The first five atom37 places (N, CA, C, CB, O) and aatype in JSON, in Angstrom:
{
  "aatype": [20, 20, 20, 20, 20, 20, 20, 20, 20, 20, 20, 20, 20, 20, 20, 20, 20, 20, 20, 20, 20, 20, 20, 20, 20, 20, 20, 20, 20, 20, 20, 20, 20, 20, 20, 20, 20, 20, 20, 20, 20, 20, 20, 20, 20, 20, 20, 20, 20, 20, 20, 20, 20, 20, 20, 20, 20, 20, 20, 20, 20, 20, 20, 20, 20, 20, 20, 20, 20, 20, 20, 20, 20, 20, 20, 20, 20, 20, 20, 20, 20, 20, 20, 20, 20, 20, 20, 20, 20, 20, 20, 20, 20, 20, 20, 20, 20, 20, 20, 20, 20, 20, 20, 20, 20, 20, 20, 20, 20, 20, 20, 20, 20],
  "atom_mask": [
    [1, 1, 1, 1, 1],
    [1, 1, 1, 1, 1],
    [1, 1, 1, 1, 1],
    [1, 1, 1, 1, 1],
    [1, 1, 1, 1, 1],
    [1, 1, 1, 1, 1],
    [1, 1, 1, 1, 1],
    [1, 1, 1, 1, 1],
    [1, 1, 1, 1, 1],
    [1, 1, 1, 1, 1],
    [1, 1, 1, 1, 1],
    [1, 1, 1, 1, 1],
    [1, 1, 1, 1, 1],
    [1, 1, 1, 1, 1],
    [1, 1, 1, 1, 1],
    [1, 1, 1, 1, 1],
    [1, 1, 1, 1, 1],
    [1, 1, 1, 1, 1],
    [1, 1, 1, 1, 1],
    [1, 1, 1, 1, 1],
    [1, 1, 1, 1, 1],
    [1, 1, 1, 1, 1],
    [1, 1, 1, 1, 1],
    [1, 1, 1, 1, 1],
    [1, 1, 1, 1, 1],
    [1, 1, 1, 1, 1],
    [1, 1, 1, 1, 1],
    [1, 1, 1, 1, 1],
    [1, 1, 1, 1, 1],
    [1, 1, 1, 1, 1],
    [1, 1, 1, 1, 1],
    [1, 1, 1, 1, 1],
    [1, 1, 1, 1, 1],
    [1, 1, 1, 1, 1],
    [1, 1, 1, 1, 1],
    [1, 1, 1, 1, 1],
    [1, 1, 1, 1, 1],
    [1, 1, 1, 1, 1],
    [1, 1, 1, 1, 1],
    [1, 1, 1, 1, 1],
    [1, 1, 1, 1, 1],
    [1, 1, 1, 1, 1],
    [1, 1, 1, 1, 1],
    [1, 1, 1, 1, 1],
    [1, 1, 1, 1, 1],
    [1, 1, 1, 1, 1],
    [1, 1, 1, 1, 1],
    [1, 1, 1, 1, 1],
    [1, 1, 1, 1, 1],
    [1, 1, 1, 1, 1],
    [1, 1, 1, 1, 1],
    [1, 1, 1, 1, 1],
    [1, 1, 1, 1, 1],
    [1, 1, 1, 1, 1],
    [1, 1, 1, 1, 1],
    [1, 1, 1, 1, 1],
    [1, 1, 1, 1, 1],
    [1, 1, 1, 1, 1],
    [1, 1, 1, 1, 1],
    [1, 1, 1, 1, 1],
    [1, 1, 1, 1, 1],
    [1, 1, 1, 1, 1],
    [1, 1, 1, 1, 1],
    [1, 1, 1, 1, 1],
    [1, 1, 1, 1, 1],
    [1, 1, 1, 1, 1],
    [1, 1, 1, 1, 1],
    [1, 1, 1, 1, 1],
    [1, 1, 1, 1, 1],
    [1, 1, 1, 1, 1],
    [1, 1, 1, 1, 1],
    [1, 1, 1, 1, 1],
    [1, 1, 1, 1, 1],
    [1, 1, 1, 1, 1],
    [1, 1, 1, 1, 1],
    [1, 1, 1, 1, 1],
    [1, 1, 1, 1, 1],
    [1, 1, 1, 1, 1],
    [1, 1, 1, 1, 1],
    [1, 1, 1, 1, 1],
    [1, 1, 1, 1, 1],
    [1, 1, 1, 1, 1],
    [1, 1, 1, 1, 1],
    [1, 1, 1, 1, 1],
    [1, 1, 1, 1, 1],
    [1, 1, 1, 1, 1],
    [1, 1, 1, 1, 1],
    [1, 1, 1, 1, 1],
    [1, 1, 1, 1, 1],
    [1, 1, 1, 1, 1],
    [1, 1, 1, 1, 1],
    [1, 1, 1, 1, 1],
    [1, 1, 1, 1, 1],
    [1, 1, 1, 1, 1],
    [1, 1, 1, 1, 1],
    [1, 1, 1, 1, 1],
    [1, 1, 1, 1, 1],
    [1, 1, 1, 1, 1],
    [1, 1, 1, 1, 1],
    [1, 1, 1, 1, 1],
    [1, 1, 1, 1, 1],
    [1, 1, 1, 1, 1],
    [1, 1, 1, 1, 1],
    [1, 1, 1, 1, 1],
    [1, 1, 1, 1, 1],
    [1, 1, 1, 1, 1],
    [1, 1, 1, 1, 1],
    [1, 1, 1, 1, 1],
    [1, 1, 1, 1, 1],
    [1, 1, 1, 1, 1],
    [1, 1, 1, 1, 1],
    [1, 1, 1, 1, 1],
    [1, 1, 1, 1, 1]
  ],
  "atom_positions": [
    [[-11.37, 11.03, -55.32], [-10.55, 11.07, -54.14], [-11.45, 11.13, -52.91], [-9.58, 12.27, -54.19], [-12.4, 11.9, -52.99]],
    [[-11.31, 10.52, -51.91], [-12.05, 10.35, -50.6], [-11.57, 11.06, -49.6], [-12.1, 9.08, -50.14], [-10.43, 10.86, -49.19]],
    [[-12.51, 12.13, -49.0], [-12.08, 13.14, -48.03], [-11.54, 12.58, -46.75], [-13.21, 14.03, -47.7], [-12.25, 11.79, -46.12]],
    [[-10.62, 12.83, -46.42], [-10.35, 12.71, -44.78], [-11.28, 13.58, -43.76], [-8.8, 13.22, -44.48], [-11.61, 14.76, -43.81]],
    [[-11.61, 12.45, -42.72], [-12.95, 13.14, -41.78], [-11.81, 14.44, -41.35], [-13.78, 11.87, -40.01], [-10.59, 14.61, -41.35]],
    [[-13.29, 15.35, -40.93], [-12.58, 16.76, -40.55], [-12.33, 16.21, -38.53], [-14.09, 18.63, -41.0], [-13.07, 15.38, -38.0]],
    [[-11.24, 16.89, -37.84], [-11.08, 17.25, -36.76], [-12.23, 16.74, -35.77], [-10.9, 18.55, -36.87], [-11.96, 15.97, -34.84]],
    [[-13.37, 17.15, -36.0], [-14.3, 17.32, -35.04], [-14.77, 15.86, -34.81], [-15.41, 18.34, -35.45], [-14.97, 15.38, -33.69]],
    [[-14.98, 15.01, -36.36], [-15.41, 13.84, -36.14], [-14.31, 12.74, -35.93], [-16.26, 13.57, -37.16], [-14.49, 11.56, -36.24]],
    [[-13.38, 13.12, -35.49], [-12.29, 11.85, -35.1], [-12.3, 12.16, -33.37], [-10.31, 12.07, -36.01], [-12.27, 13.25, -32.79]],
    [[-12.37, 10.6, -32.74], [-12.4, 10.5, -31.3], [-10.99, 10.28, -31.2], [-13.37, 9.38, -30.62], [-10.14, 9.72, -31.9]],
    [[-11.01, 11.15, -29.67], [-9.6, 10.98, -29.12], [-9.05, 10.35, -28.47], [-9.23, 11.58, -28.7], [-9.57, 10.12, -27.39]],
    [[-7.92, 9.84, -28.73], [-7.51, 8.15, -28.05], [-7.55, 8.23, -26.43], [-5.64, 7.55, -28.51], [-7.13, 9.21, -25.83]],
    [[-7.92, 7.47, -26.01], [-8.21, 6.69, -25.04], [-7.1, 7.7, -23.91], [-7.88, 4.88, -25.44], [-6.39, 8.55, -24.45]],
    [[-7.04, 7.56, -22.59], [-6.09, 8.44, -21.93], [-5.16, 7.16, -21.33], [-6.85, 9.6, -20.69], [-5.4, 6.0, -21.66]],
    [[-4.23, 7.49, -20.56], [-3.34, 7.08, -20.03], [-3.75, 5.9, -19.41], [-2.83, 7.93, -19.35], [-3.29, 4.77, -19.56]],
    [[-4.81, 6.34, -18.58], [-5.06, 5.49, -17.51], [-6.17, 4.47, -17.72], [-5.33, 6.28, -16.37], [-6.53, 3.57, -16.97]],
    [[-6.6, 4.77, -18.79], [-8.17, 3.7, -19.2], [-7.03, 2.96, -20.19], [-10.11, 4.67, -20.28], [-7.43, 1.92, -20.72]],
    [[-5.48, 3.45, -20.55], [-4.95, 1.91, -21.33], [-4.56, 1.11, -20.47], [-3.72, 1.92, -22.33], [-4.79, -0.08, -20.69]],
    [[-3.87, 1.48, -19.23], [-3.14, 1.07, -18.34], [-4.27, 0.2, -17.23], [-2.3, 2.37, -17.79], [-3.92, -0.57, -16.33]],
    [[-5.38, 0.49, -17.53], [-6.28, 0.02, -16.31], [-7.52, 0.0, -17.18], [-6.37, 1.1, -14.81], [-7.8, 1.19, -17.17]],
    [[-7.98, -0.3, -17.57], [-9.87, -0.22, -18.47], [-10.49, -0.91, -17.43], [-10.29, -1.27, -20.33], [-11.66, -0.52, -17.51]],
    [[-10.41, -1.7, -16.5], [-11.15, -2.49, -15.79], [-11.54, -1.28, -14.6], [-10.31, -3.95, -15.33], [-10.73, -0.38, -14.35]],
    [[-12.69, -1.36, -14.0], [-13.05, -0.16, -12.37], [-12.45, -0.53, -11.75], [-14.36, 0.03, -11.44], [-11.71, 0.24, -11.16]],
    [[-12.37, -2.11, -11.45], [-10.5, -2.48, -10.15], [-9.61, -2.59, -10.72], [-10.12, -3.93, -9.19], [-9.4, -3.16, -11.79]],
    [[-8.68, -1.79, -9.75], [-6.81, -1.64, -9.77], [-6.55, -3.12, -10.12], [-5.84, -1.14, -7.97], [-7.31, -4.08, -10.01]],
    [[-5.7, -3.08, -10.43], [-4.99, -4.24, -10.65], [-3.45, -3.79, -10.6], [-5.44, -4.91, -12.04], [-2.93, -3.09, -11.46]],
    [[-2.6, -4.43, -9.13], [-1.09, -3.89, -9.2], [-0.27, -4.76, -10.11], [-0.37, -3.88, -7.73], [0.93, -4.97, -9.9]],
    [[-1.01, -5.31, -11.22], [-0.01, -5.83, -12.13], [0.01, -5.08, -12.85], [-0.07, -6.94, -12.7], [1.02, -5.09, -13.56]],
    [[-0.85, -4.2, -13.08], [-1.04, -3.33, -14.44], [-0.44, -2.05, -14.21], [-2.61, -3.09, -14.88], [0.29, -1.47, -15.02]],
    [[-0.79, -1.59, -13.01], [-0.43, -0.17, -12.38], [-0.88, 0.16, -10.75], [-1.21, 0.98, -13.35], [-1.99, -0.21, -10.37]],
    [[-0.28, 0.64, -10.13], [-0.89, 0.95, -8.92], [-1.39, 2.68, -8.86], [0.26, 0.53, -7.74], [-1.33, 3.52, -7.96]],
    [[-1.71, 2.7, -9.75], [-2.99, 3.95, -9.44], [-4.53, 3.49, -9.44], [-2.97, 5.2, -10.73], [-5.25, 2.9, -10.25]],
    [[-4.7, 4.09, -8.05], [-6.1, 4.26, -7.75], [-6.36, 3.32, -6.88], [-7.01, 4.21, -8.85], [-7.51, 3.05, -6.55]],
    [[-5.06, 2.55, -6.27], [-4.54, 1.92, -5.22], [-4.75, 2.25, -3.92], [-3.45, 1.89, -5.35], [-5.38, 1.55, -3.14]],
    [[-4.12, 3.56, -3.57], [-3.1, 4.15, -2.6], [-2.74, 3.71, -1.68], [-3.27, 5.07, -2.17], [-3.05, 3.94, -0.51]],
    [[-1.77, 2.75, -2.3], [-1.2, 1.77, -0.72], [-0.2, 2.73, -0.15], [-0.21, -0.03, -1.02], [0.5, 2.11, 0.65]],
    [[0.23, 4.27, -0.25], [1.15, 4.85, 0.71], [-0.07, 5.21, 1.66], [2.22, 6.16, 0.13], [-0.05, 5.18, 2.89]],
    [[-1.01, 5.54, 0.91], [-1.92, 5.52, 2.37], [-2.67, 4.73, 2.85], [-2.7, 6.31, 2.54], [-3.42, 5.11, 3.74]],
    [[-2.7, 3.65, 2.49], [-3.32, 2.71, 3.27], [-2.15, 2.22, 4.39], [-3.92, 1.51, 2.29], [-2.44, 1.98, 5.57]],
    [[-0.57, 2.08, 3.74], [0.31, 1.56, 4.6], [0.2, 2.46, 5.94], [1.73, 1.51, 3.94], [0.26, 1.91, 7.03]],
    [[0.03, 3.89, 5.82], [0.28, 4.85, 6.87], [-0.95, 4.67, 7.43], [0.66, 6.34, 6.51], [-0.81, 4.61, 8.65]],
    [[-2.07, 4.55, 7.11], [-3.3, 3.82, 8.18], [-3.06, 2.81, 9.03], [-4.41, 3.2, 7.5], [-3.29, 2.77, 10.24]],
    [[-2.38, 1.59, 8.02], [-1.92, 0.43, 9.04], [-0.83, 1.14, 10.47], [-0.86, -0.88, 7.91], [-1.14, 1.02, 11.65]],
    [[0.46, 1.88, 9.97], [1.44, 2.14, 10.89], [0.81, 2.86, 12.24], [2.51, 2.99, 10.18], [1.22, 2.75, 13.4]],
    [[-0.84, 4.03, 11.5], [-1.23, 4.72, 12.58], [-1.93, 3.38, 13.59], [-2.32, 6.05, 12.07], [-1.76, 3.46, 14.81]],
    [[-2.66, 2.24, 13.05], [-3.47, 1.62, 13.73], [-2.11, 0.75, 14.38], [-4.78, 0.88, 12.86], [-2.39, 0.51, 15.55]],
    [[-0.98, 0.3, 14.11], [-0.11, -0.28, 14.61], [0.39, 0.38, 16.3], [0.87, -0.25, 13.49], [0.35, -0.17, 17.4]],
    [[0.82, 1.72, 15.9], [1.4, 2.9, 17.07], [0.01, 2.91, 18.18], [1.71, 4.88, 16.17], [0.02, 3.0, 19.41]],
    [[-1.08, 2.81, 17.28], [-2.22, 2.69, 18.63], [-2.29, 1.61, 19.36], [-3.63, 2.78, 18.29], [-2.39, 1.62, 20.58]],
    [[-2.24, 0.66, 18.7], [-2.11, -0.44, 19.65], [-0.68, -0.52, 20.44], [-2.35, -1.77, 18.85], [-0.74, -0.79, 21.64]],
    [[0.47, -0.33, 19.9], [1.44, -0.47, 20.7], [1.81, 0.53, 21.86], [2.33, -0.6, 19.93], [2.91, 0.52, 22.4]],
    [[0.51, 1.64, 22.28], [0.43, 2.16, 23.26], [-0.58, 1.68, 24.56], [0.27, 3.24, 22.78], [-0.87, 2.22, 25.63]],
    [[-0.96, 0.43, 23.96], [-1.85, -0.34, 25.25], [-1.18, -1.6, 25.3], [-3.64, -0.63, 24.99], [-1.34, -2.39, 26.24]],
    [[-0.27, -1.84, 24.11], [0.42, -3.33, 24.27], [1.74, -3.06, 25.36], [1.07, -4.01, 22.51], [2.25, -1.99, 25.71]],
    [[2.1, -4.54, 25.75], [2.75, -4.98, 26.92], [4.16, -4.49, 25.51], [2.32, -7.0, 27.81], [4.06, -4.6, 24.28]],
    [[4.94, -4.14, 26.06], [6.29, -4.1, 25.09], [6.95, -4.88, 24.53], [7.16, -3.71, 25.47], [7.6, -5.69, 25.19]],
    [[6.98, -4.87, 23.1], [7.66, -5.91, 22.35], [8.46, -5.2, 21.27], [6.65, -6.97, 21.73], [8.18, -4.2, 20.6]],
    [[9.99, -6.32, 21.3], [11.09, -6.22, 21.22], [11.04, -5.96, 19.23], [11.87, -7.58, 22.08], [11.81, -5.27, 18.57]],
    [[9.94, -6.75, 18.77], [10.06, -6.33, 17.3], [9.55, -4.94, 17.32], [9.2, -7.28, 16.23], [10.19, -4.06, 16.74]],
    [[8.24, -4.64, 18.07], [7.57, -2.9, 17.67], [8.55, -2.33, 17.4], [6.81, -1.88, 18.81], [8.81, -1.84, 16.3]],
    [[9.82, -2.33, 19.16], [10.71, -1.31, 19.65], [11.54, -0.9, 17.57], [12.12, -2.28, 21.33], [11.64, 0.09, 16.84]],
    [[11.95, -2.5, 17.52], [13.05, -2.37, 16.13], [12.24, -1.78, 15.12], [13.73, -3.91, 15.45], [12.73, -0.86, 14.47]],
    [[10.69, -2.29, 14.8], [10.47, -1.37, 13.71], [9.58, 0.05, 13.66], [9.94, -2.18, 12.81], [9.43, 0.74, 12.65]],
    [[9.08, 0.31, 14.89], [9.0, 1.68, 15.08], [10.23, 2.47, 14.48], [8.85, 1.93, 16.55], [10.15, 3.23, 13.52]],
    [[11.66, 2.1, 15.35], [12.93, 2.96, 15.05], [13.37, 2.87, 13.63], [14.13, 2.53, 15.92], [14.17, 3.73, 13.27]],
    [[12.85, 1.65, 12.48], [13.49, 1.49, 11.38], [12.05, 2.34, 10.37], [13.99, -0.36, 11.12], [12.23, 2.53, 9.17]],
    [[10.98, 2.69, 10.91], [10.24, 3.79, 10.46], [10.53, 5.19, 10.26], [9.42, 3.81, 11.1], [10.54, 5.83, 9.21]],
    [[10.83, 5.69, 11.84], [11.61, 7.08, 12.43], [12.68, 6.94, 11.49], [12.18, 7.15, 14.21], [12.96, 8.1, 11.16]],
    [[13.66, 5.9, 10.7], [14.85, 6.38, 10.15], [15.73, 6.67, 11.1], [14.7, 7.44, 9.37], [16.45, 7.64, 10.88]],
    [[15.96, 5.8, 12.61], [16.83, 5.82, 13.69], [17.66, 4.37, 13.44], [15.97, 5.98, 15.19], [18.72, 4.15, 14.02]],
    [[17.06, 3.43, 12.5], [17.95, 2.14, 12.12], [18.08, 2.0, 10.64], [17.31, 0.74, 12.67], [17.03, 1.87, 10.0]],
    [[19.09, 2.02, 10.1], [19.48, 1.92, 8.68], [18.66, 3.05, 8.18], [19.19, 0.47, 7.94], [18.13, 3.93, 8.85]],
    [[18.63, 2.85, 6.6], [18.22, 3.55, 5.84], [16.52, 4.3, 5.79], [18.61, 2.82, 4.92], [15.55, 3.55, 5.84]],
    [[16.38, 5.52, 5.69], [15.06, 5.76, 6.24], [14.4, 5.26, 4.52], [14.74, 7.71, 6.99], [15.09, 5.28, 3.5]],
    [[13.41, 4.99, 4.57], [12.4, 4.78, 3.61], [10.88, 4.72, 4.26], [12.76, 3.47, 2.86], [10.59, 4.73, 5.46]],
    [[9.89, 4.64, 3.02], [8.83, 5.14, 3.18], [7.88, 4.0, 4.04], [8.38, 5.6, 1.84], [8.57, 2.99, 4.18]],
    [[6.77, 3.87, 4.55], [6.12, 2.72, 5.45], [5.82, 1.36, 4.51], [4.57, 3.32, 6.16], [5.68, 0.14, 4.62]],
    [[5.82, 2.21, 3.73], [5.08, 0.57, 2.45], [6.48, -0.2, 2.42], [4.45, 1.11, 0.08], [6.37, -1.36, 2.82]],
    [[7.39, 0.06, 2.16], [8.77, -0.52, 1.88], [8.82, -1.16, 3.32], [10.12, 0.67, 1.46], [8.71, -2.38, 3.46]],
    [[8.94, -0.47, 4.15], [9.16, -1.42, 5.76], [8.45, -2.33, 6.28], [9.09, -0.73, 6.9], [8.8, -3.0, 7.25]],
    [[7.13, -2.47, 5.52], [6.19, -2.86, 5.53], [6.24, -4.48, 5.04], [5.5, -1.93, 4.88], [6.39, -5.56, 5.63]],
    [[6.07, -4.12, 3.88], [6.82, -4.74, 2.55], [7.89, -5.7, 3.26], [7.65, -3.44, 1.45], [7.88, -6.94, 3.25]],
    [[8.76, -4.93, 3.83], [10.29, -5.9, 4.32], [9.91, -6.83, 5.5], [11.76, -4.79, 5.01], [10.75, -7.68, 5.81]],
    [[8.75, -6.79, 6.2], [8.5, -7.14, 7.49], [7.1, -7.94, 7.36], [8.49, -5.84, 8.48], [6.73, -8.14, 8.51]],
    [[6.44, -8.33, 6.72], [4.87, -8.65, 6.39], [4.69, -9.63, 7.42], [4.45, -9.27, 4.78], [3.63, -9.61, 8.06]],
    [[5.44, -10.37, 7.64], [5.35, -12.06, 8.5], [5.37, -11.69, 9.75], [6.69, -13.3, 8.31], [4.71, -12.2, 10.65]],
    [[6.34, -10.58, 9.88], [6.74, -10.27, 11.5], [5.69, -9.89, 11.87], [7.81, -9.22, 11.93], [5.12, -10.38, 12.84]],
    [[5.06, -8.56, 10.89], [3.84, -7.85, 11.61], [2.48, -8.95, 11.54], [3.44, -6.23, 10.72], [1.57, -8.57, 12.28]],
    [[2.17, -10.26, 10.77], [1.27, -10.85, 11.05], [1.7, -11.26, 12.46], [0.96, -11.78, 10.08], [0.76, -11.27, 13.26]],
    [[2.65, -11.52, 12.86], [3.0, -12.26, 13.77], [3.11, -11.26, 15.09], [4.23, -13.02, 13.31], [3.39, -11.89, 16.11]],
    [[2.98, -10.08, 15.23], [2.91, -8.49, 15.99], [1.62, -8.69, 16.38], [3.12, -6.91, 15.01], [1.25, -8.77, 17.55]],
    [[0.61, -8.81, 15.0], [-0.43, -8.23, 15.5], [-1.73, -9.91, 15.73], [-0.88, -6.77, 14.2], [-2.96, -9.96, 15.81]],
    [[-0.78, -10.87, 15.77], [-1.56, -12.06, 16.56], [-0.76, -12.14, 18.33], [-1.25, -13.86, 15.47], [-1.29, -12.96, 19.07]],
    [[0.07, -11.57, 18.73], [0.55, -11.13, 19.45], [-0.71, -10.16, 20.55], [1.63, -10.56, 18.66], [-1.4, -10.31, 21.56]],
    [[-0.45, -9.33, 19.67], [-1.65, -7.95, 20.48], [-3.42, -8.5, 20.09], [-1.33, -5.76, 19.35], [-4.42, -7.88, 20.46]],
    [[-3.44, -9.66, 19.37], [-4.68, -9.93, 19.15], [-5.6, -9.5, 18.79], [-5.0, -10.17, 19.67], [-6.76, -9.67, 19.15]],
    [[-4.82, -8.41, 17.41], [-5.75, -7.79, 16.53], [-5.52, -8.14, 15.36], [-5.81, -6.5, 16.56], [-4.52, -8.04, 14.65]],
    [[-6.74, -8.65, 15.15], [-7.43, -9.15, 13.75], [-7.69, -7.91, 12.88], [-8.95, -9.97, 13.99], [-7.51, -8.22, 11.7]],
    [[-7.98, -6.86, 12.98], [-7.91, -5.93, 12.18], [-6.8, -5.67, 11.27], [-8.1, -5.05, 12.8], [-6.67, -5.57, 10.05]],
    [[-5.9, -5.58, 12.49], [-4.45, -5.14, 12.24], [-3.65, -6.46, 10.94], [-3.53, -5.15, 14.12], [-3.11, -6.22, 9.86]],
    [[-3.87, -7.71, 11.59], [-3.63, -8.67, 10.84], [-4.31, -8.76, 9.31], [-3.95, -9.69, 11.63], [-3.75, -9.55, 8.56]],
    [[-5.59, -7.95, 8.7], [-6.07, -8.09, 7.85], [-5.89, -6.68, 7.03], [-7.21, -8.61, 8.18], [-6.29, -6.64, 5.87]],
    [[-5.31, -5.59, 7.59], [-4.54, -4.74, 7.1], [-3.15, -5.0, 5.9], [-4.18, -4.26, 8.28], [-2.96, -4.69, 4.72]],
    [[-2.29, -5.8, 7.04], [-1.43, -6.26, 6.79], [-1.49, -6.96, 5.29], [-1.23, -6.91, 7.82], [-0.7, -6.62, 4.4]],
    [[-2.61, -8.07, 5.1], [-2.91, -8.94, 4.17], [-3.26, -8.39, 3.14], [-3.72, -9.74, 4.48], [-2.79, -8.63, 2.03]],
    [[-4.27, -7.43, 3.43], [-4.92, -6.54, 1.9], [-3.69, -5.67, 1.84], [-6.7, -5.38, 2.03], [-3.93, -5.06, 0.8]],
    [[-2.66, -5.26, 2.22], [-2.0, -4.16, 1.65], [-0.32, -5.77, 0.93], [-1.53, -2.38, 3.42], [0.49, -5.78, 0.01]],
    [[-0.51, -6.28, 1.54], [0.7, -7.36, 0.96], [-0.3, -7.84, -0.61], [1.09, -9.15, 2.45], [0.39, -7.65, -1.62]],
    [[-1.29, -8.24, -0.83], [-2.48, -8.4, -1.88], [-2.51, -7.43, -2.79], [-3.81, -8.41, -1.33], [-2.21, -7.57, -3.97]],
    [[-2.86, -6.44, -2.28], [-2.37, -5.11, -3.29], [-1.63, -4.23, -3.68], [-2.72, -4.51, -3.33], [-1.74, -3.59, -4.73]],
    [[-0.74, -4.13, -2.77], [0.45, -3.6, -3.07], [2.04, -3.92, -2.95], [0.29, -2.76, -2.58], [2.76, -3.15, -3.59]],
    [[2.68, -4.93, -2.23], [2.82, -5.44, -2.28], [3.97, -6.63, -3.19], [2.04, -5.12, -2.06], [3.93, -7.84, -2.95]]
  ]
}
């Protein structure tokens, strides 16, 4: 009869996140951990609110500032508004003529998205 290895010499399966992800880059097909597009989105919204305090006033900021605050429809989180608006805000932030802002936009629609 052939012993079963004892306890000590059996390795322990793999964890959650090395099945879900084995590769060092995220991949949001697989999972979005190790992502963090809620904070990357809230980086974009902070770099957005900065600029729209030196920008000339525009009529989309006004609507999606207020649909951020949860003062228009349903409140939800920045990635979702984000998410709902991607074209507008490329189109915001060629407006205010930030390329930053515009490449924010892109890597967080790319990765999260």
């Amino acid at each position: 009869m052939t012993a079963l290895p004892s306890r000590s010499s059996v390795a322990p399966p793999p964890s959650y996140s090395q099945q879900i992800s084995p590769d060092p880059q995220p991949d949001r097909y697989v999972s979005f951990v190790g992502i963090a597009c809620d904070a990357r989105a809230q980086h974009l919204v902070d770099g957005l609110r900065a600029a729209a305090a030196t920008a000339a006033a525009d009529p989309f900021w006004d609507y999606f500032a207020d649909k951020l605050a949860g003062r228009r429809g349903p409140q939800h989180d920045a990635l979702y508004h984000i998410h709902s608006h991607l074209n507008d805000l490329r189109e915001l932030a060629a407006r205010w003529e930030r390329a930053d802002l515009a490449d924010l936009v892109e890597a967080l629609e790319v990765d999260c998205c």
